[in-house]
């Protein structure tokens, strides 16, 4: 059982029997998923802010589809998953609202929506079509032009600046998702006992860096981590 | 406004529940005194699943952990940052100060880096070495027994190193270095920079039967649900509540210390933030631990016939000598760390190795030292990850930018290939760096707010320059490349804005002379015999050390003094 499932069980366990739990999970899975998707230790004020934005709309359907299409070209699907599995479009939608303040310079409108407008204009100029109507290879022709900085220019063109920000959002959204983290290979965020760099990695860096014995001898003996610490009067650890 | 009086009289009222207040609460209540703890924020327990952020994944936040409502990101455990809704402050033109406040039980101890360094013998007498600032009225020997007791009570890992100004303590064993830290050790040794295991209050080994042992998630900034790191909430206040001697007032912001006609304190008044009404409680002794600037604000706002310019302010020094740690940082790219094999390297919530100050200032053009903290990038991605996905291509003559699977490969290639270096140094306290009451601005409850005036001097700027020179040398000797350009004189050598390192101290400085200081060597106001300040306000100087361990050692010492004075019926 994954953690979200076990949280659900804790919730349902507190209001009824396991029979109720089974039926609830099967009947209202979608509703429960929404409720439990974002339980991350909010204060009442923060919760209110999240709920407000989760219950309102910023982008229209066309815009959302455009974001999805661009994102799938920036990071194409692979065997681990795709942009939709990573919730990238939902993140765009949320952040557009979260940052639609003067403090964020109305990021939703001025950067995200503006990007879609500019990319659409460039597609129309080039192919006589909106981005959504273009083929993948047409869009790539455009991206080949705007996805690299022009070193000769002090100030980059608007399209280049907007693409860089849009790409940043896509990459961040993908690699902060469950599948993105799997793709990246990050292995932590779980209880464990750190007992030094794995041997095969140390082997790989032999000749570059290594542990020295004197240092390691002072470090924690993980087999005794559960024994209560005691010292002599000089501060030498006895246990 | 009508004030609602509570007829109960406490032995001691403790204002604030962070490092200093929590420590005092524990010692005073253990001695059988009846205590009121008045905290401006809500109840917080790191083990409460409704408040917990530890072990959450970035996708559990709809903004993937970005810092919209919390400056250091959604999962960071501080309610409040440099901005608090409804509680503004002002800054004098052409100067800067950023004031961090954590409004919650345990205060900033819930989010801090757990770097637990003792001040050394030199740090209490710096004026003897360079003629600047002021000496403390106490010495290392006065406070050493309290550092020792603190080490044993709370737990701090480290190693005996016999360095004169970095005193050893009763240490738990440190964790083994991570891979990037081996690169740092190599670079530091080549550069002649001292490098030793870090000293953090995280339990690498069991210290008692009530707190857990570190399970290496690297998230102490989220506050540990197993109580394996030190927080005032988990280690002091919550256990003290079980003893029956402590009443905890939460969401209660103290505005004033009340005095009688002779000018002695009789209690405090506070705003209940839930209903906006003003209440007062009585106590024989008042212990302020609201944080250096908040305690100064409370004292300056406590005006009476006996204390016309604020309680304990006959010297006119409350708020003066405000100083924060200096900071400068640089990221280093290590080509040897590209295409890393991934494995769980979270470790403890902070560095496993660090560099204490290693040079003699007599041979340098700035008077005080700094230590170096080591950060890493082989961490759990949060919002912001991958914004410059392949910037390092430029070092290999490859194109920067693009899209598609090549981009994905670049992100993975460079993941974990940088090391962060941060210098944290000692500033010289100056009378003309201060906070004072701004008569023209009030918070949402109508209480006058603080106005700051703070400028770095050449001493601090030259120190920041030295930090960057050192970072570049370290980077080279690690086999890496220091990113970006070295900040210039016009850019103030990249020094942090005052307040950004969140170590503000000095606003109620300690001394023997009531004309030159606010509190005596027991942290008692010179002017009033039953008001004490146990946060970082009494610090005469900062040292190149993080202040928490010294706040707590001093608070323990002061608490014992209060118990003794109450027993002798002197107060």
CSV table of C-alpha atoms in Angstrom, one decimal, chain A residues 3-4 37-43 46 49-50 73-76 78 86-87 91 94-95 98-99 104 107 140 143-144 147-148 167-169 171-178 181 183-198 200-201 205 208-212 215-216 218-220 222 224-229 231-237 239, chain B residues 50-53 55-64 66 68-70 74-75 79 152 159-161 169-179 182-183 185-186 189 195-197 204-209 213-216 219 336-337 340-346 352-353 379-387 399-405 407-408 411-412 415:
chain,number,residue,atom,x,y,z
A,3,UNK,CA,1.4,6.3,1.6
A,4,UNK,CA,-1.6,8.1,0.0
A,37,UNK,CA,-3.7,15.0,-3.1
A,38,UNK,CA,-2.5,18.1,-1.4
A,39,UNK,CA,-2.2,17.3,2.3
A,40,UNK,CA,1.1,18.9,3.2
A,41,UNK,CA,0.9,20.6,6.6
A,42,UNK,CA,-0.8,23.8,5.7
A,43,UNK,CA,-1.8,26.5,8.1
A,46,UNK,CA,-2.5,28.6,3.4
A,49,UNK,CA,-5.4,30.0,-0.5
A,50,UNK,CA,-4.8,26.6,-2.1
A,73,UNK,CA,7.8,18.5,-27.2
A,74,UNK,CA,10.1,20.0,-24.6
A,75,UNK,CA,10.2,16.7,-22.7
A,76,UNK,CA,8.8,13.9,-24.9
A,78,UNK,CA,9.5,7.9,-22.6
A,86,UNK,CA,3.7,14.3,-14.3
A,87,UNK,CA,0.8,16.8,-13.8
A,91,UNK,CA,1.0,22.9,-12.2
A,94,UNK,CA,-2.1,26.5,-10.4
A,95,UNK,CA,1.0,28.7,-10.6
A,98,UNK,CA,-0.7,31.6,-7.4
A,99,UNK,CA,1.5,34.2,-9.0
A,104,UNK,CA,4.9,38.3,-9.0
A,107,UNK,CA,3.2,36.1,-14.0
A,140,UNK,CA,10.1,21.9,-33.8
A,143,UNK,CA,11.7,25.8,-31.4
A,144,UNK,CA,15.0,25.2,-33.1
A,147,UNK,CA,15.3,27.6,-27.8
A,148,UNK,CA,18.9,28.9,-27.9
A,167,UNK,CA,11.0,25.4,-20.6
A,168,UNK,CA,12.0,26.0,-17.0
A,169,UNK,CA,8.4,25.5,-15.9
A,171,UNK,CA,11.4,20.8,-16.7
A,172,UNK,CA,10.7,21.8,-13.0
A,173,UNK,CA,7.2,20.4,-13.3
A,174,UNK,CA,8.3,17.1,-14.8
A,175,UNK,CA,11.2,16.5,-12.4
A,176,UNK,CA,9.2,17.4,-9.3
A,177,UNK,CA,6.6,14.7,-10.2
A,178,UNK,CA,6.6,11.1,-9.1
A,181,UNK,CA,11.9,11.8,-9.8
A,183,UNK,CA,13.4,9.3,-14.2
A,184,UNK,CA,16.0,11.4,-12.5
A,185,UNK,CA,16.9,8.5,-10.1
A,186,UNK,CA,16.7,10.5,-6.8
A,187,UNK,CA,16.6,7.8,-4.1
A,188,UNK,CA,16.0,9.6,-0.9
A,189,UNK,CA,13.1,11.1,1.1
A,190,UNK,CA,12.7,7.9,3.0
A,191,UNK,CA,13.9,6.7,6.5
A,192,UNK,CA,17.3,5.0,6.2
A,193,UNK,CA,20.6,4.7,8.0
A,194,UNK,CA,23.5,6.7,6.3
A,195,UNK,CA,26.7,4.8,6.7
A,196,UNK,CA,28.8,6.4,4.1
A,197,UNK,CA,29.2,6.5,0.3
A,198,UNK,CA,28.5,3.1,-1.3
A,200,UNK,CA,31.0,0.9,-5.8
A,201,UNK,CA,30.8,4.7,-5.9
A,205,UNK,CA,36.2,7.9,-7.6
A,208,UNK,CA,40.2,11.4,-7.2
A,209,UNK,CA,38.8,11.4,-3.6
A,210,UNK,CA,38.6,8.8,-0.9
A,211,UNK,CA,37.7,8.3,2.8
A,212,UNK,CA,40.6,8.6,5.2
A,215,UNK,CA,38.3,10.7,9.8
A,216,UNK,CA,36.1,7.7,9.5
A,218,UNK,CA,35.6,9.3,14.5
A,219,UNK,CA,32.3,8.8,12.8
A,220,UNK,CA,29.2,7.1,14.2
A,222,UNK,CA,25.7,2.7,13.3
A,224,UNK,CA,25.4,1.3,18.4
A,225,UNK,CA,23.1,4.2,17.4
A,226,UNK,CA,20.3,2.8,19.6
A,227,UNK,CA,22.5,2.8,22.8
A,228,UNK,CA,22.0,5.8,25.0
A,229,UNK,CA,25.0,8.1,25.0
A,231,UNK,CA,30.5,10.3,28.4
A,232,UNK,CA,33.4,10.4,30.9
A,233,UNK,CA,34.3,13.7,32.5
A,234,UNK,CA,36.6,14.6,29.6
A,235,UNK,CA,33.8,14.3,27.1
A,236,UNK,CA,34.9,11.0,25.7
A,237,UNK,CA,32.0,8.9,24.5
A,239,UNK,CA,28.8,3.9,24.7
B,50,UNK,CA,-1.7,18.0,10.3
B,51,UNK,CA,1.2,20.3,10.5
B,52,UNK,CA,4.0,18.0,9.3
B,53,UNK,CA,5.9,18.6,6.1
B,55,UNK,CA,8.9,13.3,4.1
B,56,UNK,CA,6.3,15.0,1.8
B,57,UNK,CA,7.1,14.8,-1.9
B,58,UNK,CA,7.2,17.9,-4.1
B,59,UNK,CA,4.1,16.8,-6.0
B,60,UNK,CA,2.1,16.8,-2.8
B,61,UNK,CA,2.2,20.6,-3.1
B,62,UNK,CA,0.2,22.1,-6.0
B,63,UNK,CA,3.0,24.6,-6.5
B,64,UNK,CA,5.6,21.9,-6.2
B,66,UNK,CA,7.7,26.9,-4.4
B,68,UNK,CA,4.9,31.8,-2.6
B,69,UNK,CA,3.6,31.6,1.0
B,70,UNK,CA,6.9,30.5,2.8
B,74,UNK,CA,6.2,25.2,1.0
B,75,UNK,CA,7.8,22.5,3.1
B,79,UNK,CA,5.1,30.3,10.0
B,152,UNK,CA,24.3,16.3,27.3
B,159,UNK,CA,34.6,15.7,17.3
B,160,UNK,CA,37.3,16.7,19.7
B,161,UNK,CA,39.7,18.9,17.8
B,169,UNK,CA,32.1,19.6,24.1
B,170,UNK,CA,30.3,16.4,24.9
B,171,UNK,CA,29.8,15.2,21.4
B,172,UNK,CA,27.8,12.4,19.7
B,173,UNK,CA,29.7,10.9,16.8
B,174,UNK,CA,29.3,12.6,13.5
B,175,UNK,CA,28.0,11.0,10.3
B,176,UNK,CA,30.5,10.0,7.5
B,177,UNK,CA,31.1,12.6,4.8
B,178,UNK,CA,29.1,12.5,1.6
B,179,UNK,CA,30.8,12.4,-1.8
B,182,UNK,CA,35.2,14.6,0.1
B,183,UNK,CA,35.8,17.0,-2.8
B,185,UNK,CA,37.9,18.2,2.2
B,186,UNK,CA,40.4,17.7,-0.7
B,189,UNK,CA,43.4,20.8,2.7
B,195,UNK,CA,38.2,21.3,7.7
B,196,UNK,CA,36.5,19.2,10.5
B,197,UNK,CA,33.3,17.3,11.0
B,204,UNK,CA,23.1,10.4,15.5
B,205,UNK,CA,22.8,8.3,18.6
B,206,UNK,CA,20.1,7.9,21.2
B,207,UNK,CA,20.3,10.5,24.0
B,208,UNK,CA,17.2,9.5,26.1
B,209,UNK,CA,14.1,7.4,25.8
B,213,UNK,CA,17.4,8.8,16.5
B,214,UNK,CA,18.1,10.5,13.1
B,215,UNK,CA,16.8,8.5,10.2
B,216,UNK,CA,18.7,10.6,7.6
B,219,UNK,CA,15.0,17.6,6.3
B,336,UNK,CA,34.1,15.0,-11.9
B,337,UNK,CA,30.6,14.9,-10.4
B,340,UNK,CA,26.7,10.5,-11.1
B,341,UNK,CA,25.4,7.1,-10.0
B,342,UNK,CA,22.3,7.9,-7.9
B,343,UNK,CA,21.9,6.6,-4.4
B,344,UNK,CA,20.3,7.9,-1.2
B,345,UNK,CA,22.7,10.6,0.0
B,346,UNK,CA,20.2,12.7,2.0
B,352,UNK,CA,28.5,16.8,7.5
B,353,UNK,CA,31.8,18.8,7.4
B,379,UNK,CA,19.0,16.6,-3.3
B,380,UNK,CA,15.2,16.1,-3.7
B,381,UNK,CA,14.0,18.3,-6.6
B,382,UNK,CA,11.7,21.1,-5.7
B,383,UNK,CA,10.2,24.0,-7.7
B,384,UNK,CA,13.1,25.7,-9.5
B,385,UNK,CA,15.0,22.5,-10.3
B,386,UNK,CA,16.1,22.5,-13.9
B,387,UNK,CA,15.6,26.1,-14.7
B,399,UNK,CA,25.3,24.5,-27.0
B,400,UNK,CA,23.2,25.8,-24.1
B,401,UNK,CA,19.4,25.5,-24.4
B,402,UNK,CA,17.3,23.4,-26.7
B,403,UNK,CA,14.6,20.9,-25.9
B,404,UNK,CA,13.7,17.2,-26.3
B,405,UNK,CA,15.4,14.1,-25.1
B,407,UNK,CA,17.6,18.3,-22.7
B,408,UNK,CA,16.4,15.5,-20.5
B,411,UNK,CA,19.4,17.5,-16.7
B,412,UNK,CA,20.3,14.0,-15.5
B,415,UNK,CA,22.3,16.5,-11.4
